[in-house]
Coordinates of N, CA and C in Angstrom, one line a residue:
Chain A
X1 N 171.9 109.4 43.8 CA 172.7 108.7 45.0 C 171.3 108.1 45.3
X2 N 171.1 108.0 46.6 CA 170.3 106.4 46.6 C 169.3 107.1 47.2
X3 N 167.6 106.6 46.6 CA 166.6 107.0 47.2 C 165.7 106.1 47.7
X4 N 165.0 106.3 48.6 CA 164.3 105.6 49.2 C 162.6 105.7 49.4
X5 N 162.4 104.7 49.0 CA 160.5 104.6 49.2 C 160.2 103.8 50.4
X6 N 158.8 104.5 51.1 CA 158.5 103.9 52.1 C 157.2 103.9 52.2
X7 N 155.9 102.6 52.4 CA 154.8 102.1 52.7 C 154.8 101.4 53.1
X8 N 153.6 101.5 53.9 CA 152.8 102.9 54.0 C 153.0 103.5 54.9
X9 N 152.3 104.8 54.8 CA 152.6 105.8 55.2 C 152.7 105.9 57.2
X10 N 151.5 105.7 57.2 CA 150.4 105.4 58.5 C 149.5 104.2 58.4
X11 N 149.8 103.0 59.2 CA 149.0 102.2 59.4 C 148.4 101.7 60.9
X12 N 147.4 101.5 60.9 CA 146.9 100.9 62.6 C 146.2 99.5 62.7
X13 N 146.7 99.5 63.8 CA 146.3 97.8 63.5 C 145.9 97.1 65.1
X14 N 145.5 95.9 64.8 CA 144.7 95.5 66.3 C 145.5 95.3 66.8
X15 N 145.3 95.4 68.4 CA 147.0 94.7 69.1 C 146.6 93.1 68.9
X16 N 148.1 92.4 68.6 CA 148.0 90.8 68.9 C 148.0 91.0 67.4
X17 N 147.7 91.3 66.2 CA 148.2 91.7 64.9 C 149.0 91.9 63.9
X18 N 149.6 91.2 62.9 CA 150.7 91.5 62.5 C 150.9 92.9 61.8
X19 N 152.8 93.8 62.1 CA 152.7 94.9 61.3 C 152.8 94.5 59.9
X20 N 153.3 95.0 58.9 CA 154.1 95.0 57.7 C 154.5 96.5 56.9
X21 N 155.9 96.9 56.6 CA 156.1 97.7 56.9 C 156.7 97.4 54.9
X22 N 156.9 98.3 54.0 CA 157.4 97.8 53.0 C 158.7 99.5 52.3
X23 N 159.4 99.3 52.0 CA 160.4 99.8 51.4 C 161.7 99.8 50.1
X24 N 161.5 99.9 49.1 CA 162.2 100.0 48.4 C 163.4 101.0 47.6
X25 N 164.3 100.4 47.3 CA 165.6 101.3 46.6 C 166.2 101.4 45.7
X26 N 167.1 102.2 45.7 CA 167.4 102.7 43.8 C 168.7 101.7 43.5
X27 N 169.7 102.3 44.6 CA 171.0 101.9 44.2 C 171.6 100.9 44.4
X28 N 171.6 99.7 43.3 CA 171.9 98.9 43.2 C 173.3 98.1 43.9
X29 N 174.0 99.0 44.1 CA 175.3 99.1 45.2 C 174.8 99.3 46.9
X30 N 173.7 99.5 47.0 CA 173.3 99.1 48.4 C 173.2 97.4 49.2
X31 N 173.8 97.8 50.5 CA 174.4 95.8 50.8 C 173.8 96.9 52.4
X32 N 173.8 97.8 53.0 CA 173.7 97.5 55.0 C 171.9 98.1 55.0
X33 N 171.1 97.6 55.0 CA 169.0 98.0 55.3 C 169.0 98.4 57.2
X34 N 169.2 99.0 57.4 CA 168.3 99.2 58.9 C 166.9 100.1 58.9
X35 N 166.9 99.3 60.8 CA 165.0 99.5 60.4 C 165.6 100.6 62.1
X36 N 164.6 101.7 61.8 CA 165.2 102.7 63.3 C 163.8 102.6 63.7
X37 N 163.6 102.9 64.6 CA 162.4 102.9 65.6 C 162.5 104.0 66.5
X38 N 161.6 105.4 66.7 CA 161.0 106.8 66.9 C 160.2 106.9 67.6
X39 N 159.8 107.2 69.2 CA 158.8 107.5 69.7 C 159.2 108.3 70.5
X40 N 157.7 108.7 70.3 CA 158.0 110.6 70.8 C 158.9 111.7 71.9
X41 N 159.7 111.8 71.1 CA 160.2 113.0 71.6 C 162.1 112.7 71.5
X42 N 161.8 111.5 71.2 CA 162.8 111.2 70.9 C 164.1 110.5 69.9
X43 N 165.1 110.5 69.8 CA 165.8 109.8 68.9 C 165.8 108.4 67.9
X44 N 165.9 107.9 66.6 CA 165.7 106.8 66.2 C 166.9 106.2 66.5
X45 N 165.8 104.7 67.1 CA 166.9 103.7 67.3 C 166.2 102.9 66.7
X46 N 168.0 102.0 67.0 CA 168.5 100.7 66.4 C 167.0 99.5 66.1
X47 N 166.7 99.0 66.0 CA 165.7 97.7 66.3 C 165.9 96.4 65.0
X48 N 166.5 96.7 63.9 CA 167.0 95.7 64.0 C 167.4 95.4 62.3
X49 N 168.9 95.1 61.8 CA 169.3 95.6 60.1 C 169.3 94.0 59.5
X50 N 169.9 94.1 58.1 CA 170.6 93.8 57.6 C 170.6 93.5 56.6
X51 N 172.3 92.9 56.6 CA 173.0 93.4 55.0 C 173.1 92.2 54.2
X52 N 173.3 92.4 52.7 CA 173.0 92.2 51.0 C 173.2 90.3 51.8
X53 N 174.2 89.4 52.3 CA 174.5 88.8 51.8 C 173.5 87.1 53.2
X54 N 172.2 88.6 53.7 CA 171.1 87.6 54.1 C 169.9 87.8 54.0
X55 N 169.6 87.0 53.5 CA 166.9 87.2 52.4 C 166.7 87.7 54.1
X56 N 166.5 86.9 55.3 CA 166.0 87.6 56.3 C 166.8 87.2 57.2
X57 N 166.3 88.3 58.4 CA 166.7 88.3 59.9 C 165.6 88.8 60.5
X58 N 165.9 87.7 62.4 CA 164.4 87.8 62.7 C 165.0 88.4 63.9
X59 N 164.7 88.5 65.3 CA 164.6 89.2 66.7 C 163.4 89.0 67.3
X60 N 162.8 88.3 68.2 CA 161.8 88.1 68.6 C 160.5 88.2 67.9
X61 N 159.7 89.9 67.7 CA 159.2 89.4 67.3 C 159.0 89.9 66.2
X62 N 160.2 90.5 65.5 CA 160.4 91.1 64.5 C 161.7 90.5 63.6
X63 N 160.8 90.6 62.2 CA 161.3 90.3 61.1 C 161.8 91.2 60.2
X64 N 163.0 91.3 59.4 CA 162.9 92.2 58.2 C 163.8 91.0 57.0
X65 N 163.2 91.3 56.2 CA 163.4 90.3 54.7 C 164.2 91.2 53.7
X66 N 164.8 90.8 52.7 CA 165.9 91.4 51.9 C 165.3 90.2 50.2
X67 N 165.1 91.3 49.7 CA 165.0 91.3 48.5 C 165.9 91.4 47.2
X68 N 166.7 91.4 46.5 CA 168.0 92.6 46.2 C 168.0 92.5 44.5
X69 N 167.1 91.5 44.5 CA 166.6 91.5 43.0 C 166.1 91.9 42.3
X70 N 165.1 92.3 43.4 CA 163.8 93.0 43.3 C 164.3 94.6 44.1
X71 N 165.0 94.9 44.2 CA 165.3 96.1 45.1 C 164.3 96.9 46.2
X72 N 164.3 95.6 47.5 CA 163.0 95.8 48.5 C 162.8 95.4 49.7
X73 N 163.0 95.5 50.5 CA 162.7 94.8 51.5 C 161.8 95.6 52.8
X74 N 161.4 94.4 53.4 CA 160.6 94.1 54.6 C 161.3 94.4 55.9
X75 N 160.2 94.9 56.9 CA 159.8 94.9 58.5 C 158.6 94.9 58.5
X76 N 158.3 93.1 59.3 CA 157.9 92.2 59.7 C 158.0 92.5 61.7
X77 N 156.5 92.9 62.0 CA 156.1 93.0 63.5 C 155.5 92.1 63.6
X78 N 155.1 90.9 64.4 CA 154.0 89.6 64.6 C 154.1 90.3 65.8
X79 N 152.3 89.9 66.5 CA 151.9 90.2 67.8 C 151.6 91.3 68.7
X80 N 151.7 92.3 67.7 CA 151.6 93.9 67.6 C 151.2 94.1 69.4
X81 N 151.5 94.9 70.0 CA 151.5 95.3 71.2 C 151.4 96.9 71.7
X82 N 150.5 97.3 72.5 CA 151.1 98.8 72.6 C 151.9 99.8 72.0
X83 N 152.5 99.1 72.5 CA 154.4 99.9 72.6 C 154.8 99.4 71.8
X84 N 155.1 99.0 70.6 CA 155.1 98.6 69.1 C 155.0 99.8 68.2
X85 N 153.8 101.0 69.1 CA 152.9 102.2 68.2 C 153.9 103.7 68.3
X86 N 154.2 103.4 66.9 CA 156.0 104.5 66.8 C 155.5 104.9 65.7
X87 N 157.5 105.9 65.1 CA 157.3 106.3 63.7 C 158.6 105.1 63.2
X88 N 158.3 104.3 61.9 CA 159.4 103.1 61.5 C 159.8 103.7 61.0
X89 N 161.2 104.0 60.4 CA 162.0 104.8 59.4 C 162.8 102.4 59.0
X90 N 163.0 102.7 57.3 CA 163.4 102.5 57.2 C 164.6 103.0 56.3
X91 N 166.2 102.5 56.2 CA 167.3 102.8 55.5 C 167.7 102.5 54.2
X92 N 169.1 102.8 53.8 CA 169.6 102.1 52.6 C 171.2 102.8 53.4
X93 N 172.2 101.9 52.5 CA 173.3 102.3 52.1 C 174.7 101.8 51.7
X94 N 175.0 102.0 50.7 CA 176.3 101.1 50.0 C 177.6 100.8 51.3
X95 N 178.0 100.2 51.0 CA 178.8 99.8 51.7 C 180.5 100.6 51.6
X96 N 180.9 101.4 50.1 CA 181.4 102.6 50.0 C 181.0 103.6 50.4
X97 N 180.0 103.8 50.7 CA 179.5 105.5 51.6 C 178.9 105.4 52.4
X98 N 178.7 106.5 52.9 CA 178.7 106.7 54.4 C 177.9 107.5 54.9
X99 N 176.9 107.8 54.6 CA 175.4 107.9 55.1 C 174.4 107.3 54.5
X100 N 173.4 106.9 55.6 CA 172.7 106.6 55.4 C 171.5 107.5 55.2
X101 N 170.0 106.7 53.5 CA 169.0 107.4 53.4 C 168.2 106.6 53.9
X102 N 167.1 108.0 54.6 CA 166.1 106.9 55.3 C 164.6 107.4 54.3
X103 N 163.6 106.6 54.8 CA 162.6 106.2 53.8 C 162.4 108.1 54.8
X104 N 161.4 107.8 53.9 CA 159.9 108.9 54.7 C 158.9 108.8 55.9
X105 N 159.5 107.5 56.7 CA 159.2 106.8 57.4 C 157.1 106.5 57.8
X106 N 157.0 105.2 58.8 CA 155.3 104.6 59.4 C 155.0 104.8 60.4
X107 N 154.3 105.6 60.1 CA 153.3 105.6 61.7 C 152.7 104.3 61.6
X108 N 152.8 103.8 63.1 CA 152.0 102.3 63.6 C 151.4 103.3 64.3
X109 N 150.2 103.0 64.4 CA 149.4 102.9 66.1 C 148.6 101.6 66.2
X110 N 148.6 100.4 67.3 CA 148.2 99.6 67.6 C 146.9 100.1 69.1
X111 N 146.3 99.2 68.1 CA 144.4 99.9 69.2 C 144.3 98.5 69.9
X112 N 144.3 98.9 71.9 CA 144.0 97.8 72.1 C 142.5 97.2 72.1
Chain B
X1 N 168.7 104.1 76.7 CA 169.2 105.1 76.4 C 170.4 104.5 75.5
X2 N 170.6 105.9 74.4 CA 172.0 105.7 73.5 C 173.0 105.7 73.6
X3 N 173.2 106.6 74.6 CA 174.8 107.2 75.0 C 174.9 108.5 74.2
X4 N 174.3 108.5 73.1 CA 175.0 109.8 72.7 C 174.1 110.5 73.5
X5 N 174.4 111.9 74.2 CA 173.6 113.2 74.8 C 174.1 114.2 73.4
X6 N 172.9 114.8 73.8 CA 172.5 116.2 73.0 C 172.0 117.4 73.5
X7 N 172.8 118.4 73.9 CA 172.2 119.7 74.3 C 172.4 121.1 73.5
X8 N 171.2 121.6 73.5 CA 170.2 121.7 74.3 C 168.9 120.6 74.2
X9 N 168.2 120.2 74.9 CA 166.8 120.0 74.3 C 165.8 120.7 72.9
X10 N 165.9 122.4 73.9 CA 164.9 122.8 72.8 C 166.1 124.1 72.5
X11 N 165.6 124.9 71.7 CA 166.4 126.1 71.5 C 165.5 126.9 70.7
X12 N 164.7 128.3 71.1 CA 163.9 128.9 70.3 C 164.3 130.1 69.9
X13 N 165.6 130.7 68.8 CA 165.6 132.0 68.7 C 164.9 132.7 67.0
X14 N 166.1 134.0 67.2 CA 165.0 135.2 66.0 C 166.2 134.8 64.7
X15 N 165.5 135.1 63.5 CA 166.0 135.0 62.6 C 167.4 135.9 62.4
X16 N 168.5 135.3 61.9 CA 169.8 136.2 61.8 C 170.5 136.2 62.4
X17 N 170.2 135.3 63.4 CA 171.1 134.3 64.1 C 171.8 133.4 64.3
X18 N 172.6 133.4 65.5 CA 173.8 132.2 65.3 C 173.2 130.9 66.5
X19 N 173.0 129.9 66.5 CA 173.4 128.8 67.6 C 174.7 127.8 67.4
X20 N 174.3 127.2 68.2 CA 175.6 126.4 68.9 C 174.7 125.0 69.1
X21 N 174.7 123.9 68.2 CA 174.5 122.5 69.0 C 175.5 121.5 69.2
X22 N 175.3 120.8 71.1 CA 176.4 120.3 71.3 C 176.2 118.9 71.3
X23 N 176.7 117.4 71.1 CA 177.3 116.0 71.1 C 178.0 116.0 71.7
X24 N 177.4 115.0 72.4 CA 178.9 113.7 73.3 C 178.1 112.0 72.0
X25 N 179.1 111.6 71.5 CA 178.8 110.8 71.5 C 178.8 109.5 72.4
X26 N 178.6 108.4 72.1 CA 178.4 107.0 73.2 C 180.2 106.9 73.1
X27 N 180.6 106.0 74.7 CA 182.1 105.9 75.2 C 182.3 104.8 74.2
X28 N 183.4 105.3 73.9 CA 184.5 104.0 73.1 C 183.6 104.6 70.7
X29 N 183.0 105.1 70.3 CA 182.8 105.6 69.5 C 183.7 107.3 68.9
X30 N 184.0 106.4 67.6 CA 184.7 108.1 66.9 C 183.6 108.7 65.5
X31 N 183.1 107.9 65.2 CA 182.3 108.9 64.5 C 180.7 109.4 65.0
X32 N 180.7 110.7 64.1 CA 179.9 111.5 64.8 C 178.9 112.0 63.2
X33 N 177.5 111.6 63.1 CA 177.2 112.2 62.3 C 175.8 112.9 62.7
X34 N 175.2 113.7 61.9 CA 174.2 115.2 62.1 C 173.1 114.7 61.2
X35 N 172.3 114.7 61.7 CA 170.7 115.1 60.8 C 170.3 116.0 61.0
X36 N 169.0 115.9 59.9 CA 167.9 117.2 60.6 C 167.1 117.1 59.9
X37 N 165.7 116.7 60.9 CA 164.4 116.2 60.3 C 163.9 117.3 60.6
X38 N 162.8 117.2 59.8 CA 162.1 117.8 59.4 C 160.8 117.8 58.5
X39 N 159.8 118.4 59.1 CA 158.1 117.7 58.9 C 158.3 117.0 56.9
X40 N 158.7 118.0 56.0 CA 158.5 117.8 55.0 C 160.3 117.1 54.3
X41 N 160.8 117.3 54.4 CA 161.9 116.4 54.6 C 162.4 115.0 54.9
X42 N 161.9 114.9 56.3 CA 162.2 113.7 56.8 C 164.0 114.2 57.5
X43 N 164.7 113.2 57.4 CA 165.7 112.4 57.8 C 166.6 113.1 56.9
X44 N 167.3 113.7 56.6 CA 169.0 114.2 56.1 C 169.3 114.0 56.8
X45 N 170.4 113.8 56.1 CA 172.5 113.6 56.6 C 173.0 115.3 56.3
X46 N 173.8 115.3 57.5 CA 174.2 116.8 57.2 C 175.3 116.3 57.0
X47 N 176.3 116.3 57.6 CA 178.0 115.4 57.8 C 178.2 114.6 58.3
X48 N 179.3 114.4 58.3 CA 180.0 112.9 58.9 C 181.2 113.5 59.7
X49 N 181.7 113.1 61.1 CA 183.3 113.6 61.3 C 183.8 112.2 62.0
X50 N 184.9 111.4 61.4 CA 185.4 110.2 62.4 C 186.4 110.6 62.5
X51 N 186.8 110.9 64.1 CA 188.1 110.7 65.0 C 189.0 112.4 64.7
X52 N 188.2 112.7 64.9 CA 188.8 114.4 64.6 C 188.4 115.0 63.0
X53 N 187.9 113.7 61.7 CA 188.4 114.6 60.7 C 186.5 114.5 59.6
X54 N 186.9 115.5 59.2 CA 185.2 115.6 58.5 C 185.6 114.3 57.6
X55 N 184.9 113.4 57.3 CA 184.8 111.9 56.3 C 183.5 112.6 55.2
X56 N 182.5 113.0 55.6 CA 181.3 112.8 54.5 C 180.2 114.1 54.3
X57 N 180.0 114.7 53.4 CA 179.0 115.4 53.6 C 178.2 114.8 52.9
X58 N 176.9 115.9 53.7 CA 175.9 115.5 52.2 C 175.1 116.9 52.5
X59 N 174.1 117.0 52.6 CA 172.9 118.6 52.4 C 173.2 119.6 53.7
X60 N 174.5 119.8 53.9 CA 174.7 121.1 54.4 C 174.7 122.2 54.1
X61 N 174.2 123.1 54.4 CA 174.2 124.3 53.9 C 175.7 124.7 54.3
X62 N 175.3 126.3 53.5 CA 177.2 127.1 53.6 C 176.7 127.1 55.1
X63 N 176.0 128.0 55.8 CA 175.3 128.7 57.1 C 175.6 128.0 57.8
X64 N 176.0 126.5 57.7 CA 176.2 125.4 59.0 C 177.5 125.1 58.4
X65 N 178.2 124.3 59.9 CA 179.7 124.0 60.2 C 179.5 123.4 60.9
X66 N 180.7 122.4 61.0 CA 180.2 121.7 62.1 C 181.5 120.9 62.5
X67 N 182.5 120.7 63.7 CA 183.5 120.0 64.1 C 183.8 118.9 64.8
X68 N 184.2 117.9 65.0 CA 184.6 117.2 66.2 C 186.0 117.8 66.6
X69 N 185.9 117.7 68.1 CA 186.9 118.6 68.9 C 187.7 116.9 69.9
X70 N 189.2 116.9 70.7 CA 189.9 115.6 70.4 C 189.2 115.2 71.4
X71 N 188.2 115.3 72.2 CA 187.7 114.7 72.8 C 186.2 113.8 72.5
X72 N 186.4 114.0 70.8 CA 185.2 113.6 70.0 C 183.9 114.4 70.6
X73 N 183.3 115.0 70.9 CA 182.0 115.8 70.9 C 182.7 116.6 70.1
X74 N 181.3 116.7 69.3 CA 181.1 117.8 68.3 C 179.3 118.8 68.0
X75 N 180.6 120.4 67.5 CA 179.2 120.9 67.9 C 178.8 121.2 66.2
X76 N 177.4 121.6 66.5 CA 176.2 121.9 65.1 C 176.9 123.4 65.5
X77 N 177.3 124.6 63.7 CA 177.0 125.6 64.0 C 175.9 125.7 63.1
X78 N 175.1 127.2 63.4 CA 173.9 127.2 62.3 C 174.0 128.4 62.7
X79 N 174.4 129.2 61.3 CA 174.4 131.3 61.0 C 173.7 131.3 60.6
X80 N 173.0 133.0 60.1 CA 171.8 133.3 59.8 C 170.6 132.3 59.6
X81 N 170.1 132.5 60.5 CA 168.9 131.1 61.0 C 167.6 131.7 59.9
X82 N 167.2 130.5 59.5 CA 165.8 131.3 58.3 C 165.0 130.9 59.0
X83 N 163.6 131.0 59.3 CA 162.7 130.3 59.1 C 162.4 128.5 59.5
X84 N 163.0 128.9 57.4 CA 163.1 127.1 57.2 C 164.0 126.4 57.9
X85 N 165.2 126.8 59.1 CA 165.8 126.1 59.6 C 165.4 125.5 60.9
X86 N 164.2 126.3 60.9 CA 163.2 125.1 62.3 C 163.1 123.7 61.6
X87 N 163.7 122.9 63.0 CA 163.7 121.3 62.6 C 164.9 120.7 63.6
X88 N 164.2 119.5 63.4 CA 164.7 118.5 64.8 C 166.6 118.6 63.7
X89 N 167.3 118.3 65.0 CA 168.8 118.0 65.0 C 169.4 116.7 65.6
X90 N 169.9 116.2 65.0 CA 170.1 114.7 65.4 C 171.3 114.4 65.1
X91 N 172.3 113.5 66.1 CA 173.2 113.5 66.4 C 173.7 112.0 66.7
X92 N 174.4 111.3 65.8 CA 174.6 109.9 65.9 C 176.6 109.6 66.0
X93 N 175.9 108.9 66.2 CA 177.6 108.0 67.2 C 177.9 106.8 66.7
X94 N 179.0 105.9 66.1 CA 179.7 104.4 65.5 C 180.3 104.8 66.0
X95 N 180.7 103.8 66.2 CA 181.9 103.0 66.5 C 183.4 103.1 65.3
X96 N 182.9 102.3 63.8 CA 184.1 102.7 62.7 C 183.3 104.1 62.0
X97 N 183.9 103.8 60.8 CA 184.1 104.9 59.8 C 182.9 104.4 59.4
X98 N 182.6 104.0 59.2 CA 181.2 103.5 57.9 C 180.2 102.1 58.7
X99 N 179.3 101.6 57.4 CA 178.1 101.5 58.5 C 178.3 100.4 58.7
X100 N 179.6 99.5 58.5 CA 179.8 98.3 59.5 C 179.1 98.7 60.9
X101 N 179.5 99.2 61.5 CA 179.1 99.1 62.8 C 177.4 100.8 62.7
X102 N 176.8 100.1 63.8 CA 175.3 100.4 63.8 C 175.2 102.1 64.2
X103 N 174.6 103.0 63.7 CA 174.6 104.5 64.4 C 173.3 104.1 65.4
X104 N 173.8 105.0 66.3 CA 173.2 105.1 67.6 C 172.6 106.6 68.3
X105 N 171.2 107.0 68.0 CA 171.3 108.5 67.6 C 171.0 108.8 69.3
X106 N 171.0 110.5 69.4 CA 170.5 111.1 70.3 C 169.1 111.2 70.7
X107 N 169.0 112.0 71.6 CA 167.3 112.6 71.5 C 167.1 113.7 71.4
X108 N 168.1 114.5 70.0 CA 167.9 115.2 69.8 C 167.8 117.1 69.8
X109 N 167.6 118.1 69.2 CA 168.2 119.5 69.7 C 166.5 120.1 68.9
X110 N 165.6 120.6 70.0 CA 164.6 120.9 68.5 C 164.5 122.6 68.3
X111 N 164.7 123.0 67.1 CA 165.3 124.2 67.3 C 164.3 125.1 66.3
X112 N 164.0 126.3 66.9 CA 162.4 126.8 66.2 C 162.8 128.4 66.5
X113 N 162.9 128.7 64.8 CA 163.2 130.0 64.6 C 162.4 130.6 64.3
X114 N 162.1 131.9 65.1 CA 161.0 132.9 65.1 C 161.2 134.3 64.4

C-alpha cells in the first residue's frame, strides 16, 4: 500500500516568513495529493489539493508543488500569520483506490 | 464549519464496554469515511460507505463495525473496548465514491477507555 512520509514534524517560523513542508510517497499510481490543516479540537480541513496532471497550484498565500518523477510534493505558506499555527497533514491516493494515506503531520508554530 | 456532524464529542467508558459513534454527512454527500487518529498511529482509514453499501475497508478491527443508513447517516460501533482504542474518531464525507470529490471531516469524537 501507499506510504507517505512527511517532514519536518515540527516547524517554528517568524510571522511574515515562509513555511515549507515536504512529503514523499511510495506508490507511483498515486495521483491525488490533498493537504489538510487541523486546529486544536477540530477535524482536518482541506486547504488545497493537487492532481498528477498539474505541477503547481496556488491559492492566495498557499501553494503546492508536485514532482511525480521524484514522488514528492510540498506545501508552501508565504507571509505566515499567527492563524496559520496548526498541524498540517499531507495525503496521497491513487485513482482506483478509496483511502487516503496520510503523513504523520507537521506542527507549525508562527511566532509573533 | 465542514457540515459534517459527529456525536458525541466526548465519550468515556470502561474496558470491555461497547459504544456507538454517530455521523451525519454534509447535505448531498453520499460517501462516509471513518478514520481513527491516535498519537502514535496518526490518521488511519477504517472504512468507507457509499450510498448505504460498504465500499472499502482499511485497518478496521473485527471488534469494530459500521453501517450507513438510508438517510445516509452512519454509525461506528466499537465493542469489547481496550485501553488502546482510546483515540479521536473522525467521520468524513464526500459527494462521490472516490477521491475525485474531496473529503470533508467532522470535528471528531474523543473516546477515552479507562
